Amino acid sequence: MMEYKLKQLDEEKVFKDPVHRYIHVKDQVIWDLIATPEFQRLRRIKQLGTSYLTFHGAEHSRFNHSLGVYEIVRRIIFNFQNRKHWNPDERLLCLCAALLHDLGHGPFSHSFEKVFKLDHEYFTREIILGDTAINRILEHVEKGFSQKVADVIAKTYPDKLVVSLISSQIDADRMDYLQRDAYFTGVSYGHFDMERILRVMRPTEDQVVIKSTGMHAVEDYIMSRYQMYWQVYFHPVTRSAEVILSKILHRAKYLYESGYTFELKPIHFLSFFKEDVQLEEYLKLDEGIVSYYFQLWQDEKDPILSDLCERFMNRRLFKYIEFNPNLEMNEWMDLYQLFQEAGIDPDYYLVVDSSSDLPYDFYRPGEEEERLPIHLLMPSGELKELSRNSDIVEAISGKKRTDHKLYFPKDRLDKLTDQHLKRKIEAILYKRGEK
Amino acid sequence: MMTNHAKLMQFFSVAKSVTGRKKLQKMIYILQKCNVPFEEKYQFHFYGPYSEELTLRVEELCNLGFIQEEKEEKKSFHQYHYQLTEDGKTFLHQFSTDMPDLTDRVDLLNQQSSRFLELVSTMLYFENLPKQAVEEKIHTVKPKQNYSGEEIAEAWEFIQTLRGIPSA
């Protein structure tokens, strides 16, 4: 009987995909992994969190993205066949790691991780190594295979070439999400010639490098990353939704810790509030469950929790102004005081949001070995760091643009009856015009 | 306001000056592993634990004028020096942080080379493994650094010393 790890489906299965046209599956192992409850759960977690409140098309899931990353790695491996440095024995490991790399993401990952001090990478490892259907399939491939997959995803696997396919500054993960997010948000940025990049990728001993003739395709990819960050990922309206989401979670946790009696007992959140989340509980919480609570918490007695939930569900978001925490330090302290006087709790309704609150990996040339840069393979065989050869990349990997905004509920201020107080607040907020 | 930025400023206020981005990355990670409440998220990269969030936050602090970054041209690379500015000191004065006293730990870390701190931070990254497995991991994930047995022993001792320093 054929070994499980080599077993192929009787006929190739395909998933229709709007980005890659078709996602091809021939390995039984991959087919089985896709069918597990842990992988199917990714259908219920949106790839872009709250971005759908800004770009209504952005409802795609981590399931779509995971299949996309798998497909890109499958194509890269196909191109690497018979090339020096490529070890064909690592094929299935690469495919599994690509498919499962985001398995530990939870609902609205970013805010949940910040508020409840969670780490989706930890849960990815837990799902792969724990008592799960995924683990049973991987261990059926060979004993210890699940650990190998976890190591590749954690970037601690000895074969760095394998790691760099899944995670480097030009990897299958980024190539999929840029194109997919561009497609579903409907923006015109985020597009680049992936086919060309795949054709000029070359395996080396410890990383994938780019044949120098493909430099312009890589420039396009780096520009896409830069533009998608400012136009989509860090969109100020999305950030407003994210601010409200975080404040809901903070408020619910605070109420729980204060002994508040919820109308709807937050059973699914209890371990999150206690910051002691077990895998089983983690897997149960998806975005459907979170929306259910937010919907019903609109009727809670606590005015802050119910107001914030109503804002999130009905997209009644905070407005914002540009804010410089250095030059406007005193204004912020005045506003904090004035909000308190107005009965608007500044801890929930006056929020500074910074670009570092949503880390996004700009291309970094790795000047002090912070991160491995993209290397071009020159005709002489020498490797050269990308920004040393490309003026475009050098320009956008130099001094970084950073950004801070101050979010607040304009509708609450508009309704203030104390006109003197209202004018004082507005004088500070609107001196440069609201957005 | 900007609690996580303020915590970093507190660190720079104690350190006076930090030389090297890699060193800064490793110092904050090691302090995190000593239960200092920095919240920057780290991932394992080619050169050990690295936080994009920290890089961005330091860039923000520089752009705001709270931290000064000086670039020094070396033979084949650039080196960066960081220190808190007067504006940074004013901000810290206004917005106090709930941080333990870091002086002794930061001084001790600042005296070490970035190569040594890379070793220490990598060992701490794998600290949930048995001691022998941690040492094997060092050679697996960092074969080119070629750390000696003495350096690894020294790193274990360093971790113990660092964790023995009281917070207050």
XYZ file of C-alpha atoms in Angstrom:
603
model
C 0.000 0.000 0.000
C 1.250 3.491 -0.859
C 2.559 5.546 2.054
C 0.087 8.198 3.220
C 2.570 11.017 2.598
C 2.907 9.999 -1.057
C -0.750 9.221 -1.639
C -2.350 11.194 -4.476
C -6.049 11.762 -5.114
C -7.550 9.722 -7.951
C -8.099 12.924 -9.825
C -6.869 16.434 -9.127
C -9.280 18.659 -7.202
C -9.500 22.366 -7.925
C -10.907 25.296 -5.979
C -12.055 28.193 -8.135
C -10.240 31.280 -6.893
C -10.677 34.909 -7.986
C -6.986 35.705 -7.510
C -5.130 32.632 -8.769
C -7.979 31.319 -11.001
C -7.568 27.758 -9.721
C -6.051 26.216 -6.610
C -4.872 22.704 -7.411
C -4.842 19.856 -4.904
C -3.483 16.415 -5.698
C -2.011 15.321 -2.352
C -4.325 13.331 -0.100
C -2.689 14.957 2.958
C -3.550 18.487 1.772
C -7.084 17.433 0.903
C -7.531 15.909 4.364
C -6.074 18.966 6.146
C -8.515 21.282 4.356
C -11.412 19.137 5.565
C -10.541 19.430 9.288
C -12.740 21.496 11.649
C -9.708 23.613 12.633
C -9.068 24.608 9.015
C -12.762 25.075 8.160
C -12.983 27.450 11.144
C -10.872 29.920 9.117
C -13.924 30.514 6.904
C -15.453 32.325 9.886
C -12.538 34.708 10.401
C -12.166 37.641 8.047
C -8.743 38.250 6.571
C -8.964 42.013 7.041
C -10.821 42.271 10.350
C -12.752 45.550 10.467
C -11.778 46.749 6.952
C -15.186 45.659 5.631
C -16.613 48.722 7.385
C -14.530 50.870 5.021
C -14.323 48.658 1.911
C -17.583 46.756 1.723
C -16.082 44.026 -0.447
C -13.463 43.080 2.140
C -15.400 40.126 3.534
C -12.883 37.492 2.417
C -11.646 35.028 4.982
C -8.425 33.558 6.247
C -9.584 30.330 4.599
C -9.340 31.967 1.139
C -5.920 33.404 1.947
C -4.531 30.149 3.341
C -5.496 28.279 0.186
C -3.897 31.085 -1.845
C -0.587 30.841 0.003
C -0.604 27.081 -0.489
C -1.166 27.561 -4.243
C 1.696 30.051 -4.599
C 4.102 27.739 -2.753
C 2.934 24.854 -4.938
C 3.823 26.881 -8.044
C 7.203 27.985 -6.631
C 8.106 24.370 -5.837
C 7.101 23.331 -9.339
C 9.533 25.946 -10.722
C 12.295 24.823 -8.329
C 12.261 21.206 -9.503
C 15.751 20.075 -10.472
C 17.340 23.337 -9.372
C 20.466 23.271 -7.191
C 19.823 23.745 -3.433
C 16.205 22.583 -3.699
C 15.514 19.413 -1.745
C 12.403 17.697 -3.198
C 11.938 15.786 0.077
C 10.804 19.083 1.654
C 7.901 19.490 -0.782
C 5.053 18.237 1.391
C 6.435 20.041 4.443
C 6.409 23.355 2.528
C 2.863 22.790 1.267
C 1.539 21.916 4.735
C 3.281 24.896 6.362
C 1.910 27.227 3.680
C -1.619 25.936 4.119
C -1.528 26.053 7.927
C 0.548 29.182 8.590
C -2.440 31.289 9.797
C -4.315 28.527 11.591
C -4.096 30.208 14.998
C -5.713 33.484 14.011
C -8.759 34.320 16.082
C -11.663 36.688 15.465
C -10.550 40.280 14.861
C -7.079 39.025 15.746
C -5.342 42.311 16.149
C -7.610 43.825 18.824
C -8.136 40.524 20.629
C -4.401 39.938 20.840
C -3.741 43.427 22.193
C -6.529 43.482 24.765
C -6.279 39.904 26.004
C -2.503 39.551 25.538
C -2.780 36.648 23.107
C -0.473 35.504 20.349
C -1.951 33.823 17.290
C 1.385 32.170 16.549
C 1.206 30.411 19.888
C -2.225 29.059 18.968
C -1.018 28.012 15.515
C 1.579 25.852 17.283
C -0.997 24.580 19.776
C -3.375 23.517 16.994
C -0.607 21.812 15.023
C 0.935 20.059 18.031
C -2.146 19.551 20.249
C -4.995 17.073 20.345
C -6.579 18.102 17.034
C -7.602 16.590 13.708
C -4.784 18.580 12.081
C -2.203 17.002 14.380
C -3.495 13.488 13.725
C -3.161 13.956 9.961
C 0.353 15.397 10.235
C 1.495 12.609 12.551
C 0.004 10.081 10.124
C 2.414 11.461 7.497
C 5.310 10.511 9.774
C 6.070 10.683 13.465
C 7.389 14.153 14.322
C 6.080 15.729 11.108
C 3.751 18.086 13.024
C 6.779 19.482 14.902
C 8.537 20.115 11.592
C 5.512 22.006 10.249
C 5.322 24.065 13.461
C 9.058 24.839 13.224
C 8.783 26.050 9.627
C 5.906 28.365 10.570
C 7.812 29.575 13.661
C 10.848 30.196 11.390
C 13.056 27.965 13.535
C 13.358 25.063 11.084
C 17.000 24.311 10.181
C 16.454 24.593 6.392
C 16.224 28.378 5.980
C 15.306 28.083 2.306
C 12.107 26.294 3.302
C 11.360 28.958 5.934
C 11.937 31.782 3.460
C 9.252 30.446 1.088
C 6.629 30.925 3.805
C 8.126 33.861 5.632
C 10.611 36.401 4.335
C 10.405 39.855 2.850
C 9.227 38.359 -0.441
C 7.212 35.284 0.411
C 4.065 33.475 -0.609
C 2.117 34.918 2.348
C 2.656 38.535 1.320
C 2.242 37.848 -2.382
C -1.160 36.311 -1.731
C -2.563 38.810 0.743
C -1.551 41.879 -1.269
C -3.312 40.629 -4.379
C -6.279 39.167 -2.511
C -6.828 42.243 -0.342
C -6.577 44.473 -3.429
C -9.115 42.309 -5.258
C -11.672 42.214 -2.441
C -11.327 45.855 -1.361
C -11.563 46.885 -5.004
C -8.576 49.254 -4.846
C -6.262 49.640 -7.796
C -3.058 49.294 -5.764
C -1.678 45.950 -4.664
C -1.267 44.513 -8.126
C 2.088 43.289 -9.395
C 3.342 40.703 -11.823
C 3.524 37.629 -9.610
C 4.073 35.244 -12.511
C 7.222 37.172 -13.369
C 8.449 37.099 -9.759
C 7.860 33.343 -9.560
C 9.867 32.882 -12.748
C 12.869 34.822 -11.421
C 12.958 33.275 -7.937
C 16.035 31.132 -7.353
C 16.748 28.814 -4.441
C 20.062 29.285 -2.607
C 21.453 27.547 0.441
C 19.582 29.657 2.965
C 17.025 31.841 1.188
C 15.135 32.502 -2.015
C 16.829 35.201 -4.093
C 15.697 37.087 -7.207
C 17.486 36.935 -10.529
C 18.585 40.544 -11.158
C 16.634 40.812 -14.417
C 13.459 40.545 -12.345
C 14.244 43.591 -10.228
C 11.485 45.768 -11.681
C 8.800 43.205 -10.907
C 10.057 43.181 -7.293
C 10.033 47.005 -7.207
C 6.381 46.857 -8.190
C 5.704 44.388 -5.375
C 7.462 46.628 -2.804
C 5.490 49.663 -4.017
C 2.268 47.657 -3.710
C 3.075 46.875 -0.093
C 3.736 50.508 0.649
C 0.560 51.764 -1.011
C -1.676 49.049 0.420
C -0.501 49.943 3.912
C -1.489 53.587 3.734
C -4.545 53.156 1.496
C -6.081 49.983 2.937
C -4.487 48.498 6.045
C -4.058 51.774 7.916
C -7.150 53.481 6.535
C -8.328 56.002 9.186
C -11.947 54.802 9.055
C -10.888 51.184 9.579
C -8.746 52.382 12.472
C -11.806 54.087 13.957
C -13.684 50.763 13.900
C -10.642 49.069 15.402
C -10.467 51.675 18.192
C -14.141 51.052 19.062
C -13.669 47.279 18.914
C -10.725 47.465 21.327
C -12.692 49.681 23.683
C -15.628 47.230 23.688
C -13.284 44.420 24.699
C -11.619 46.577 27.350
C -15.012 47.638 28.736
C -16.404 44.095 28.825
C -13.256 42.901 30.623
C -13.398 45.805 33.063
C -17.081 45.133 33.817
C -16.383 41.452 34.393
C -13.531 42.276 36.772
C -15.729 44.795 38.617
C -18.400 42.169 39.304
C -20.970 43.653 36.895
C -23.896 41.325 36.126
C -24.251 40.976 32.365
C -27.745 40.541 30.902
C -26.053 38.172 28.462
C -23.427 36.276 30.408
C -20.187 36.367 28.374
C -19.569 32.607 28.606
C -17.356 32.496 25.509
C -15.221 35.369 26.821
C -14.627 34.224 30.397
C -11.246 32.603 29.800
C -10.207 35.631 27.714
C -11.081 37.970 30.594
C -9.040 35.779 32.936
C -6.193 35.710 30.390
C -6.044 31.938 30.670
C -7.332 30.701 27.315
C -7.214 26.993 26.566
C -7.137 25.729 22.980
C -10.666 24.307 23.044
C -12.124 27.648 24.170
C -10.003 29.547 21.673
C -11.262 27.465 18.764
C -14.884 28.043 19.748
C -14.683 31.813 19.478
C -15.129 32.956 15.892
C -16.462 36.176 14.397
C -20.022 34.839 14.320
C -19.958 34.402 18.096
C -18.369 37.817 18.650
C -21.031 39.516 16.496
C -23.744 37.712 18.464
C -22.463 39.174 21.735
C -21.996 42.659 20.299
C -25.535 42.560 18.906
C -27.020 41.635 22.270
C -24.723 43.814 24.390
C -26.394 46.824 22.769
C -29.147 46.221 25.338
C -26.821 45.996 28.356
C -27.446 48.371 31.267
C -23.885 49.675 31.171
C -24.133 52.786 28.973
C -20.554 52.632 27.709
C -20.688 48.964 26.642
C -24.087 49.330 24.979
C -23.102 52.563 23.204
C -19.820 51.155 21.894
C -21.536 47.981 20.642
C -24.240 50.013 18.939
C -21.558 52.110 17.243
C -19.694 49.025 16.031
C -22.767 47.156 14.776
C -24.285 50.192 13.038
C -21.029 51.723 11.852
C -21.451 54.882 13.889
C -17.718 55.399 14.116
C -15.525 57.995 15.824
C -14.266 61.015 13.900
C -10.622 61.975 13.989
C -8.113 64.786 13.712
C -4.416 64.641 12.928
C -2.500 64.800 16.175
C 1.095 65.440 17.163
C 1.713 64.080 20.661
C 4.782 66.278 21.074
C 3.466 69.651 19.896
C -0.050 69.090 21.247
C 0.745 67.467 24.575
C -0.936 70.245 26.569
C -4.023 70.291 24.319
C -4.469 66.588 24.967
C -4.367 67.105 28.719
C -6.917 69.949 28.421
C -9.193 67.777 26.276
C -8.971 64.918 28.755
C -10.133 67.234 31.504
C -12.895 68.807 29.387
C -14.250 65.398 28.300
C -14.482 64.426 31.960
C -16.382 67.637 32.718
C -18.722 66.845 29.835
C -19.427 63.373 31.247
C -17.775 61.629 28.283
C -15.303 59.122 29.695
C -11.990 59.999 27.964
C -10.581 56.536 28.647
C -13.112 55.185 26.124
C -13.942 58.196 23.971
C -10.676 60.090 23.484
C -8.154 57.806 21.865
C -4.750 58.415 20.285
C -4.028 55.857 17.587
C -0.509 55.542 16.145
C 0.840 53.831 13.045
C 2.820 51.458 15.272
C -0.470 50.214 16.740
C -0.890 48.295 13.492
C 2.588 47.052 12.672
C 3.100 46.442 9.033
C 6.339 45.310 7.577
C 7.706 47.961 5.287
C 10.629 46.697 3.281
C 13.735 46.876 5.464
C 17.209 46.630 3.912
C 18.495 44.939 7.091
C 21.256 47.431 7.702
C 22.106 45.972 11.084
C 20.915 42.470 10.447
C 17.503 43.225 11.916
C 15.791 41.361 9.115
C 17.008 39.364 6.161
C 16.685 41.647 3.103
C 15.712 40.712 -0.470
C 18.804 39.792 -2.433
C 19.298 40.096 -6.172
C 21.339 37.424 -7.903
C 23.705 39.277 -10.234
C 25.036 37.709 -13.471
C 28.421 37.289 -11.734
C 26.767 35.102 -9.092
C 27.178 37.820 -6.451
C 24.223 38.698 -4.191
C 23.247 42.368 -3.809
C 20.699 43.822 -1.433
C 17.694 45.183 -3.355
C 17.713 48.835 -2.178
C 21.382 49.209 -3.169
C 20.365 48.593 -6.784
C 16.905 50.108 -6.926
C 16.390 53.856 -6.453
C 12.654 53.315 -6.003
C 13.089 50.838 -3.194
C 15.803 52.957 -1.597
C 13.432 55.947 -1.617
C 10.630 54.181 0.233
C 12.828 52.253 2.640
C 14.555 55.386 3.941
C 12.959 57.692 6.464
C 9.564 56.314 7.430
C 6.349 58.250 7.456
C 4.574 57.822 10.767
C 1.136 58.949 11.778
C -0.954 59.706 14.875
C -4.647 60.473 15.018
C -6.985 61.479 17.806
C -10.382 59.731 17.707
C -13.534 60.980 19.430
C -17.369 60.722 19.113
C -18.332 63.939 17.322
C -22.054 63.130 17.673
C -21.728 63.217 21.484
C -19.979 66.590 21.365
C -22.627 68.001 19.012
C -25.286 67.137 21.566
C -23.588 68.849 24.518
C -25.959 71.332 26.137
C -23.274 73.283 27.998
C -22.378 75.644 25.152
C -19.352 77.098 26.929
C -17.835 73.654 27.463
C -18.712 72.627 23.924
C -16.980 75.699 22.465
C -13.850 75.046 24.543
C -13.624 71.447 23.296
C -14.317 72.415 19.692
C -11.754 75.214 19.809
C -9.061 72.662 20.606
C -10.252 69.896 18.279
C -11.158 71.851 15.192
C -8.425 74.385 14.988
C -7.195 72.571 11.880
C -10.530 71.212 10.732
C -12.129 67.854 11.464
C -12.182 64.877 9.112
C -1.720 58.578 26.311
C 0.789 56.552 24.317
C 1.656 54.295 27.226
C 3.833 51.954 25.195
C 5.799 54.872 23.740
C 6.273 56.266 27.237
C 7.605 52.915 28.480
C 10.260 52.972 25.763
C 11.155 56.552 26.614
C 11.559 55.457 30.215
C 13.999 52.815 28.973
C 16.016 55.380 26.990
C 15.996 57.704 29.964
C 17.682 54.987 32.028
C 20.002 53.736 29.272
C 21.232 57.265 28.378
C 22.492 55.967 25.034
C 22.006 52.755 23.034
C 24.229 51.892 20.091
C 22.853 49.629 17.392
C 19.380 48.670 16.245
C 20.025 44.990 16.778
C 21.221 45.671 20.315
C 18.120 47.737 21.043
C 15.856 44.962 19.724
C 17.539 42.345 21.888
C 17.659 44.538 25.019
C 13.903 45.154 24.971
C 13.180 41.475 24.278
C 15.402 40.303 27.135
C 13.787 42.800 29.522
C 10.357 41.544 28.412
C 11.469 38.027 29.287
C 12.463 39.375 32.716
C 8.832 40.435 33.214
C 9.338 44.112 32.395
C 5.965 45.068 30.904
C 6.999 46.141 27.390
C 4.199 45.114 25.050
C 5.956 45.028 21.681
C 5.258 41.767 19.893
C 8.268 39.722 18.839
C 8.639 37.026 16.217
C 11.586 34.805 15.472
C 13.519 36.018 12.438
C 16.747 35.051 10.777
C 18.757 36.895 13.430
C 16.663 35.925 16.456
C 13.665 37.577 18.122
C 12.699 40.744 16.272
C 9.805 43.156 16.727
C 8.533 45.184 13.797
C 6.302 46.962 16.298
C 9.356 48.140 18.236
C 11.081 49.324 15.054
C 8.014 51.346 14.080
C 7.543 52.758 17.568
C 11.154 53.921 17.697
C 10.699 55.522 14.258
C 7.637 57.315 15.595
C 9.537 58.524 18.657
C 12.294 59.844 16.390
C 9.798 61.570 14.065
C 8.080 63.155 17.068
C 11.394 64.450 18.354
C 11.302 62.425 21.573
C 14.283 60.253 20.632
C 17.330 61.303 18.689
C 18.771 58.873 16.159
C 22.314 59.428 14.929
C 23.636 57.518 11.964
C 27.312 56.631 11.919
C 28.994 55.464 8.737
C 31.092 52.353 9.300
C 33.252 50.608 6.703
C 30.594 48.301 5.284
C 27.468 49.278 7.204
C 25.683 52.021 9.138
C 25.367 52.103 12.877
C 22.677 53.973 14.782
C 22.825 55.633 18.194
C 19.728 56.503 20.197
C 19.088 58.823 23.099
C 16.203 60.646 24.756
C 15.788 64.341 23.811
C 14.723 67.233 26.030
C 11.209 67.006 24.497
C 11.193 63.330 25.391
C 12.124 64.171 28.984
C 9.291 66.732 29.149
C 6.777 64.176 27.846
C 7.956 61.606 30.372
C 7.616 64.167 33.126
C 3.964 64.803 32.132
C 2.956 61.193 31.557
C 4.442 58.955 34.178
C 4.625 55.235 33.427
C 3.973 52.354 35.720
C 7.388 50.775 35.233
C 9.746 49.041 37.644
C 13.229 50.465 38.207
C 15.277 49.282 35.243
C 18.604 50.942 36.039
C 20.718 47.946 37.056
C 19.328 45.630 34.383
C 19.660 48.178 31.589
C 23.226 49.024 32.653
C 24.163 45.360 32.629
C 22.577 44.784 29.211
C 24.123 47.904 27.721
C 27.611 46.661 28.604
C 27.191 43.526 26.454
C 27.905 43.109 22.745
C 25.002 42.691 20.320
C 26.372 39.245 19.393
C 26.108 38.143 23.023
C 22.636 39.662 23.413
C 21.562 37.847 20.231
C 22.627 34.593 21.888
C 20.871 35.424 25.171
C 17.636 36.479 23.460
C 17.611 33.344 21.314
C 18.097 31.167 24.392
C 15.241 32.974 26.115
C 13.062 32.479 23.032
C 13.405 28.713 23.467
C 13.410 28.694 27.254
C 10.343 26.475 27.485
C 12.536 23.634 26.135
C 14.918 21.573 28.310
C 18.387 23.130 28.705
C 20.069 20.608 26.395
C 17.436 21.185 23.691
C 17.918 24.973 23.940
C 21.631 24.541 23.290
C 20.931 22.266 20.324
C 18.477 24.841 18.962
C 21.166 27.532 19.151
C 23.388 25.520 16.842
C 20.448 24.648 14.540
C 19.025 28.133 14.080
C 22.313 30.017 14.250
C 24.940 27.751 12.668
C 26.844 30.679 11.148
C 27.291 32.456 14.483
C 29.249 29.459 15.728
C 28.667 30.135 19.426
C 31.144 28.350 21.677
C 30.320 26.290 24.750
C 31.879 29.023 26.913
C 29.656 31.705 25.403
C 26.573 29.574 25.980
C 27.580 28.874 29.586
C 28.227 32.578 30.082
C 24.791 33.356 28.640
C 23.061 30.995 31.091
C 24.876 32.687 33.944
C 24.002 36.111 32.582
C 20.285 35.218 32.434
C 20.410 34.065 36.036
C 22.173 37.238 37.168
C 19.779 39.466 35.241
C 16.721 37.751 36.656
C 18.162 37.970 40.143
C 18.268 41.774 40.033
C 15.351 43.095 42.072
C 12.877 45.457 40.386
C 12.882 48.174 42.982
